[in-house]
Amino acid sequence: MNSTIDKVRRYREILADIQDIEIRVQELEEEIIGISGIEMGERTGKTYKITSSVEQQAEKLMERKEALYKEQANKKRELKRIENALTILTEEESDIIKIVHIEHRKYYVVQEKLKLSYQRIKQLEKQAATKMEKYIS
């Protein structure tokens, strides 16, 4: 159960990571464009092996860009898993998980909103985590 809640608590961090990756990809693309404008005079040989240091640098940047895209895709899948798991919860369970674990607010906020005791909130939270575990783990 704790690992499920830990993953849900990372929701906002994952969103920020996805945006950060997008920014880093844009920076790489700008760097690639800058490199491709440089002419060093070296050409690929008959074997089409890259021999220019500029081409090698561009190739490394492209590989980094692909790695970033893979990382971003993994994070998007993780977000989708969390969002999918939230759909199976009751409205009360969903509110508890969102307020306490995604918005990182205190339990008394949930108590005021839902008019429930702390013990009942903890009980619903545990039920929600158990339901979500199948979809997030």
PDB file of C-alpha atoms in Angstrom:
ATOM      1  CA  MET A   1       0.000   0.000   0.000  1.00  0.00           C
ATOM      2  CA  ASN A   2       2.762   2.462   0.889  1.00  0.00           C
ATOM      3  CA  SER A   3       4.457   2.091  -2.485  1.00  0.00           C
ATOM      4  CA  THR A   4       1.139   2.885  -4.184  1.00  0.00           C
ATOM      5  CA  ILE A   5       0.678   6.031  -2.103  1.00  0.00           C
ATOM      6  CA  ASP A   6       4.333   6.995  -2.681  1.00  0.00           C
ATOM      7  CA  LYS A   7       3.782   6.834  -6.436  1.00  0.00           C
ATOM      8  CA  VAL A   8       0.620   8.922  -6.181  1.00  0.00           C
ATOM      9  CA  ARG A   9       2.466  11.493  -4.053  1.00  0.00           C
ATOM     10  CA  ARG A  10       4.960  11.919  -6.914  1.00  0.00           C
ATOM     11  CA  TYR A  11       2.204  12.963  -9.368  1.00  0.00           C
ATOM     12  CA  ARG A  12       3.138  16.653  -9.455  1.00  0.00           C
ATOM     13  CA  GLU A  13       6.843  15.852  -9.569  1.00  0.00           C
ATOM     14  CA  ILE A  14       6.264  13.608 -12.583  1.00  0.00           C
ATOM     15  CA  LEU A  15       4.356  16.421 -14.332  1.00  0.00           C
ATOM     16  CA  ALA A  16       7.277  18.767 -13.678  1.00  0.00           C
ATOM     17  CA  ASP A  17       9.735  16.123 -14.936  1.00  0.00           C
ATOM     18  CA  ILE A  18       7.802  15.791 -18.194  1.00  0.00           C
ATOM     19  CA  GLN A  19       7.929  19.569 -18.724  1.00  0.00           C
ATOM     20  CA  ASP A  20      11.632  19.653 -17.841  1.00  0.00           C
ATOM     21  CA  ILE A  21      12.373  16.951 -20.388  1.00  0.00           C
ATOM     22  CA  GLU A  22      10.471  18.929 -23.021  1.00  0.00           C
ATOM     23  CA  ILE A  23      12.633  21.975 -22.258  1.00  0.00           C
ATOM     24  CA  ARG A  24      15.830  19.918 -22.397  1.00  0.00           C
ATOM     25  CA  VAL A  25      14.783  18.436 -25.762  1.00  0.00           C
ATOM     26  CA  GLN A  26      14.202  21.943 -27.139  1.00  0.00           C
ATOM     27  CA  GLU A  27      17.663  22.982 -25.943  1.00  0.00           C
ATOM     28  CA  LEU A  28      19.190  19.924 -27.605  1.00  0.00           C
ATOM     29  CA  GLU A  29      17.362  20.681 -30.853  1.00  0.00           C
ATOM     30  CA  GLU A  30      18.736  24.225 -30.800  1.00  0.00           C
ATOM     31  CA  GLU A  31      22.217  22.862 -30.143  1.00  0.00           C
ATOM     32  CA  ILE A  32      21.843  20.370 -33.006  1.00  0.00           C
ATOM     33  CA  ILE A  33      20.768  23.158 -35.344  1.00  0.00           C
ATOM     34  CA  GLY A  34      23.795  25.201 -34.249  1.00  0.00           C
ATOM     35  CA  ILE A  35      26.143  22.286 -34.888  1.00  0.00           C
ATOM     36  CA  SER A  36      24.670  21.455 -38.268  1.00  0.00           C
ATOM     37  CA  GLY A  37      25.476  24.976 -39.440  1.00  0.00           C
ATOM     38  CA  ILE A  38      29.209  24.423 -38.922  1.00  0.00           C
ATOM     39  CA  GLU A  39      31.162  23.121 -41.901  1.00  0.00           C
ATOM     40  CA  MET A  40      34.423  21.380 -41.015  1.00  0.00           C
ATOM     41  CA  GLY A  41      35.325  20.116 -44.475  1.00  0.00           C
ATOM     42  CA  GLU A  42      35.363  16.436 -43.504  1.00  0.00           C
ATOM     43  CA  ARG A  43      33.020  14.052 -45.267  1.00  0.00           C
ATOM     44  CA  THR A  44      31.819  10.552 -44.675  1.00  0.00           C
ATOM     45  CA  GLY A  45      33.855   7.892 -46.379  1.00  0.00           C
ATOM     46  CA  LYS A  46      32.651   5.317 -48.875  1.00  0.00           C
ATOM     47  CA  THR A  47      31.540   3.153 -45.957  1.00  0.00           C
ATOM     48  CA  TYR A  48      29.287   5.967 -44.742  1.00  0.00           C
ATOM     49  CA  LYS A  49      31.118   5.929 -41.424  1.00  0.00           C
ATOM     50  CA  ILE A  50      30.867   9.249 -39.655  1.00  0.00           C
ATOM     51  CA  THR A  51      34.333  10.800 -39.638  1.00  0.00           C
ATOM     52  CA  SER A  52      33.628  14.453 -38.902  1.00  0.00           C
ATOM     53  CA  SER A  53      33.825  15.569 -35.296  1.00  0.00           C
ATOM     54  CA  VAL A  54      30.807  17.784 -35.980  1.00  0.00           C
ATOM     55  CA  GLU A  55      28.819  14.792 -37.263  1.00  0.00           C
ATOM     56  CA  GLN A  56      29.886  12.741 -34.251  1.00  0.00           C
ATOM     57  CA  GLN A  57      28.810  15.520 -31.902  1.00  0.00           C
ATOM     58  CA  ALA A  58      25.454  15.809 -33.683  1.00  0.00           C
ATOM     59  CA  GLU A  59      25.018  12.028 -33.449  1.00  0.00           C
ATOM     60  CA  LYS A  60      25.652  12.117 -29.682  1.00  0.00           C
ATOM     61  CA  LEU A  61      23.116  14.903 -29.283  1.00  0.00           C
ATOM     62  CA  MET A  62      20.535  12.925 -31.257  1.00  0.00           C
ATOM     63  CA  GLU A  63      21.138   9.901 -29.020  1.00  0.00           C
ATOM     64  CA  ARG A  64      20.625  12.075 -25.917  1.00  0.00           C
ATOM     65  CA  LYS A  65      17.432  13.434 -27.450  1.00  0.00           C
ATOM     66  CA  GLU A  66      16.121   9.895 -28.038  1.00  0.00           C
ATOM     67  CA  ALA A  67      16.981   8.912 -24.461  1.00  0.00           C
ATOM     68  CA  LEU A  68      15.064  11.941 -23.186  1.00  0.00           C
ATOM     69  CA  TYR A  69      12.040  11.007 -25.299  1.00  0.00           C
ATOM     70  CA  LYS A  70      12.108   7.473 -23.838  1.00  0.00           C
ATOM     71  CA  GLU A  71      12.307   8.858 -20.307  1.00  0.00           C
ATOM     72  CA  GLN A  72       9.431  11.228 -21.043  1.00  0.00           C
ATOM     73  CA  ALA A  73       7.309   8.395 -22.451  1.00  0.00           C
ATOM     74  CA  ASN A  74       7.920   6.337 -19.287  1.00  0.00           C
ATOM     75  CA  LYS A  75       6.853   9.244 -17.083  1.00  0.00           C
ATOM     76  CA  LYS A  76       3.717   9.838 -19.168  1.00  0.00           C
ATOM     77  CA  ARG A  77       2.814   6.163 -18.765  1.00  0.00           C
ATOM     78  CA  GLU A  78       3.307   6.456 -15.011  1.00  0.00           C
ATOM     79  CA  LEU A  79       0.942   9.450 -14.938  1.00  0.00           C
ATOM     80  CA  LYS A  80      -1.645   7.553 -16.967  1.00  0.00           C
ATOM     81  CA  ARG A  81      -1.453   4.640 -14.519  1.00  0.00           C
ATOM     82  CA  ILE A  82      -2.149   6.984 -11.607  1.00  0.00           C
ATOM     83  CA  GLU A  83      -4.986   8.714 -13.452  1.00  0.00           C
ATOM     84  CA  ASN A  84      -6.488   5.367 -14.435  1.00  0.00           C
ATOM     85  CA  ALA A  85      -6.285   4.080 -10.864  1.00  0.00           C
ATOM     86  CA  LEU A  86      -8.082   7.198  -9.622  1.00  0.00           C
ATOM     87  CA  THR A  87     -11.056   6.419 -11.885  1.00  0.00           C
ATOM     88  CA  ILE A  88     -11.990   3.289  -9.924  1.00  0.00           C
ATOM     89  CA  LEU A  89     -12.338   5.160  -6.626  1.00  0.00           C
ATOM     90  CA  THR A  90     -15.511   6.510  -5.105  1.00  0.00           C
ATOM     91  CA  GLU A  91     -15.838  10.291  -5.029  1.00  0.00           C
ATOM     92  CA  GLU A  92     -14.879  10.416  -1.336  1.00  0.00           C
ATOM     93  CA  GLU A  93     -11.857   8.157  -1.823  1.00  0.00           C
ATOM     94  CA  SER A  94     -10.751  10.149  -4.829  1.00  0.00           C
ATOM     95  CA  ASP A  95     -11.069  13.445  -2.948  1.00  0.00           C
ATOM     96  CA  ILE A  96      -9.008  12.090  -0.073  1.00  0.00           C
ATOM     97  CA  ILE A  97      -6.233  10.821  -2.332  1.00  0.00           C
ATOM     98  CA  LYS A  98      -6.153  14.008  -4.416  1.00  0.00           C
ATOM     99  CA  ILE A  99      -6.197  16.444  -1.498  1.00  0.00           C
ATOM    100  CA  VAL A 100      -3.810  14.627   0.822  1.00  0.00           C
ATOM    101  CA  HIS A 101      -1.418  12.928  -1.578  1.00  0.00           C
ATOM    102  CA  ILE A 102      -1.458  14.921  -4.826  1.00  0.00           C
ATOM    103  CA  GLU A 103      -2.052  18.417  -3.458  1.00  0.00           C
ATOM    104  CA  HIS A 104      -0.028  17.587  -0.288  1.00  0.00           C
ATOM    105  CA  ARG A 105      -2.548  19.229   2.027  1.00  0.00           C
ATOM    106  CA  LYS A 106      -3.413  18.312   5.599  1.00  0.00           C
ATOM    107  CA  TYR A 107      -6.091  15.848   6.682  1.00  0.00           C
ATOM    108  CA  TYR A 108      -8.120  18.593   8.368  1.00  0.00           C
ATOM    109  CA  VAL A 109      -8.797  20.061   4.896  1.00  0.00           C
ATOM    110  CA  VAL A 110     -10.459  16.778   3.940  1.00  0.00           C
ATOM    111  CA  GLN A 111     -12.306  16.684   7.262  1.00  0.00           C
ATOM    112  CA  GLU A 112     -13.761  20.138   6.587  1.00  0.00           C
ATOM    113  CA  LYS A 113     -14.647  19.402   2.978  1.00  0.00           C
ATOM    114  CA  LEU A 114     -16.176  15.948   3.428  1.00  0.00           C
ATOM    115  CA  LYS A 115     -17.414  16.349   7.011  1.00  0.00           C
ATOM    116  CA  LEU A 116     -15.801  13.064   8.050  1.00  0.00           C
ATOM    117  CA  SER A 117     -13.789  12.063  11.109  1.00  0.00           C
ATOM    118  CA  TYR A 118     -10.041  11.566  10.881  1.00  0.00           C
ATOM    119  CA  GLN A 119     -10.454   7.828  11.520  1.00  0.00           C
ATOM    120  CA  ARG A 120     -12.997   7.487   8.699  1.00  0.00           C
ATOM    121  CA  ILE A 121     -10.709   9.401   6.338  1.00  0.00           C
ATOM    122  CA  LYS A 122      -7.807   7.070   7.179  1.00  0.00           C
ATOM    123  CA  GLN A 123     -10.077   4.063   6.620  1.00  0.00           C
ATOM    124  CA  LEU A 124     -11.216   5.344   3.202  1.00  0.00           C
ATOM    125  CA  GLU A 125      -7.635   6.220   2.309  1.00  0.00           C
ATOM    126  CA  LYS A 126      -6.523   2.655   3.038  1.00  0.00           C
ATOM    127  CA  GLN A 127      -9.405   1.246   0.963  1.00  0.00           C
ATOM    128  CA  ALA A 128      -8.481   3.566  -1.913  1.00  0.00           C
ATOM    129  CA  ALA A 129      -4.824   2.571  -1.781  1.00  0.00           C
ATOM    130  CA  THR A 130      -5.780  -1.103  -1.841  1.00  0.00           C
ATOM    131  CA  LYS A 131      -8.004  -0.586  -4.905  1.00  0.00           C
ATOM    132  CA  MET A 132      -5.345   1.452  -6.713  1.00  0.00           C
ATOM    133  CA  GLU A 133      -2.511  -0.978  -6.011  1.00  0.00           C
ATOM    134  CA  LYS A 134      -3.573  -3.301  -8.852  1.00  0.00           C
ATOM    135  CA  TYR A 135      -3.274  -0.515 -11.428  1.00  0.00           C
ATOM    136  CA  ILE A 136      -0.198   1.311 -10.190  1.00  0.00           C
ATOM    137  CA  SER A 137       2.166  -1.478  -9.083  1.00  0.00           C
TER     138      SER A 137
END
